[in-house]
Short mmCIF file of C-alpha atoms in Angstrom, two decimals:
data_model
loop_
_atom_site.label_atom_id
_atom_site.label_comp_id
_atom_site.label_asym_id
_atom_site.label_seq_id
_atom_site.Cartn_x
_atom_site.Cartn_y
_atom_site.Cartn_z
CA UNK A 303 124.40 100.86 107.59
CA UNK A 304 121.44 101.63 109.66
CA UNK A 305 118.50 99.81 108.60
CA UNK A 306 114.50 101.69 108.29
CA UNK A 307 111.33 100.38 107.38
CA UNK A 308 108.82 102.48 106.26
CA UNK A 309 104.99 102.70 107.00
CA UNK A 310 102.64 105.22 105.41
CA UNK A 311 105.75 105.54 102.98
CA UNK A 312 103.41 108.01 100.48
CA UNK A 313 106.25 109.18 97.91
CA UNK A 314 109.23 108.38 100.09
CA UNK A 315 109.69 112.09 101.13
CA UNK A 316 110.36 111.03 104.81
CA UNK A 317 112.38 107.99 104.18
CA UNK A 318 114.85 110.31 102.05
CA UNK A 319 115.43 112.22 104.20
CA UNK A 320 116.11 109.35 106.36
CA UNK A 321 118.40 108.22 103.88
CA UNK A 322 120.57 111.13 103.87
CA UNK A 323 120.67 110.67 107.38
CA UNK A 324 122.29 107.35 106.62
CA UNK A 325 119.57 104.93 107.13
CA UNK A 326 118.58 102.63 104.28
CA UNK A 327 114.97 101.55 103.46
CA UNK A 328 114.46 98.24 103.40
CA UNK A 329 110.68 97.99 103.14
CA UNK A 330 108.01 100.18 102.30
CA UNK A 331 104.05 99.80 103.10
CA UNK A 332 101.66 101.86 101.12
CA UNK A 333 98.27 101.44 100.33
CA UNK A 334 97.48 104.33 97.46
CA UNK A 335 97.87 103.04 94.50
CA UNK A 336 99.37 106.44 93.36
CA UNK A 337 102.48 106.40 95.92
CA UNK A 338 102.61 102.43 94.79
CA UNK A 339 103.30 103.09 91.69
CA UNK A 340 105.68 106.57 92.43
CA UNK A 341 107.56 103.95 94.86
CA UNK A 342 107.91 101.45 92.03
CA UNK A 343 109.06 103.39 89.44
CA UNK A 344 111.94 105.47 91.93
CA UNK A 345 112.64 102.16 93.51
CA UNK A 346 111.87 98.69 91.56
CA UNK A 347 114.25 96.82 93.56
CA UNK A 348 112.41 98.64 96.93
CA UNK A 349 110.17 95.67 98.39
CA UNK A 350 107.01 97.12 98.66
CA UNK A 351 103.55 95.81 100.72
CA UNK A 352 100.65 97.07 98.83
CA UNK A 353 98.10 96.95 101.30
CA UNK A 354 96.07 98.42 104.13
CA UNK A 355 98.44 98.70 107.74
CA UNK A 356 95.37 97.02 109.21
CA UNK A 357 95.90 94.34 107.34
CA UNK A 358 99.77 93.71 107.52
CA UNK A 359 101.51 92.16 110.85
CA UNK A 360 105.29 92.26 111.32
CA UNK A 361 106.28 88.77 110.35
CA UNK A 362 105.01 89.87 106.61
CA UNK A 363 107.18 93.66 106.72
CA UNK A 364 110.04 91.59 107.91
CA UNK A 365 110.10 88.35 105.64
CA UNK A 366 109.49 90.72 102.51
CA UNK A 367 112.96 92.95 103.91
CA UNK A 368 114.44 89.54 104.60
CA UNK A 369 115.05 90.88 108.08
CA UNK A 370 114.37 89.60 111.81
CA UNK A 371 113.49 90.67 114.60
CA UNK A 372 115.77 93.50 116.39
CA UNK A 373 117.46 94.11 113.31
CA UNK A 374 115.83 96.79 112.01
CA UNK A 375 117.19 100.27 113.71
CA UNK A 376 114.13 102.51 112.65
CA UNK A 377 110.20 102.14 111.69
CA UNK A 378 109.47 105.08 110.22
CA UNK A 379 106.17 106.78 108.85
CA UNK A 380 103.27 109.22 108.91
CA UNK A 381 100.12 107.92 109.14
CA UNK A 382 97.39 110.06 107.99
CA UNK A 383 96.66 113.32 110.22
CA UNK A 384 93.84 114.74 108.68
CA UNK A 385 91.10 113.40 111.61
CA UNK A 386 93.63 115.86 113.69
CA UNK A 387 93.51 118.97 111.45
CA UNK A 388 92.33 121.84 112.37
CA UNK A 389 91.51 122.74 109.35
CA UNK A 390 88.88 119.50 109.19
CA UNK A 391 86.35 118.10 110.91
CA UNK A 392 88.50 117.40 113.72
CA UNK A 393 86.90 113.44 114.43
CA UNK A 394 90.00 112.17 115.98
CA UNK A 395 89.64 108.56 116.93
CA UNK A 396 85.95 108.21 115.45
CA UNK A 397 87.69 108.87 112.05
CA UNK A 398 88.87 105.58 110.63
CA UNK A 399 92.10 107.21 109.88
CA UNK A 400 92.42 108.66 113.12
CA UNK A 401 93.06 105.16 114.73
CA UNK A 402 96.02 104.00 112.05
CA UNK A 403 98.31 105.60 114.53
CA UNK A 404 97.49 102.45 117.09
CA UNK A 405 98.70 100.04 114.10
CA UNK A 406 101.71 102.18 113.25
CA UNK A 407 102.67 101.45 117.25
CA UNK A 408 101.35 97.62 116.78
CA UNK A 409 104.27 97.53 114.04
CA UNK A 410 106.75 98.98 115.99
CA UNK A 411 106.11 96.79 119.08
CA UNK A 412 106.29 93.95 117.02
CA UNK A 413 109.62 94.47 115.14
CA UNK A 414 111.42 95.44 118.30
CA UNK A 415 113.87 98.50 116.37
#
């Protein structure tokens, strides 16, 4: 079994897909409280950080998978993109959501997949 963790999990679109792939999520970190509770009901048993990526280090992902680190084979997500749409205002890095990507690498670094 291949192991995933997912950040910016929204409804779990990505992450089943990943699952078909054959990877298994093991945690999920989501801050709307509307793909919380979408994760919760589809997956109860799914350990789930409700909170802001800023806010979360890699210790706390992996203790709540009961993982370590190196044994996860994927950390998976989309942060947000809209700061990089053309169709938007187009603030890139200025936009608060524009910098999530730089925690979404933070995580990755950190849990050595």
């Amino acid at each position: 079994m291949l192991k995933s963790i997912s950040l910016f999990s929204g409804a779990m679109g990505l992450d089943l897909g990943l699952e078909d792939a054959g990877f298994e999520t093991q945690v999920a970190v989501e801050i709307d409280r509307w793909c919380q509770t979408t994760i919760k009901t589809n997956r109860p048993e799914l350990p789930l950080i409700a909170d802001d990526i800023r806010a979360v280090d890699a210790r706390t992902i992996l203790d709540a998978g009961r993982l370590r680190t190196g044994s996860v084979d994927l950390v998976a997500g989309g942060p947000p993109c809209q700061s990089f749409s053309t169709a938007g205002k187009r603030s890139s890095i200025s936009d608060v959501r524009g910098g999530l990507f730089q925690d979404f690498a933070r995580i990755v670094e950190e849990i050595q997949p």
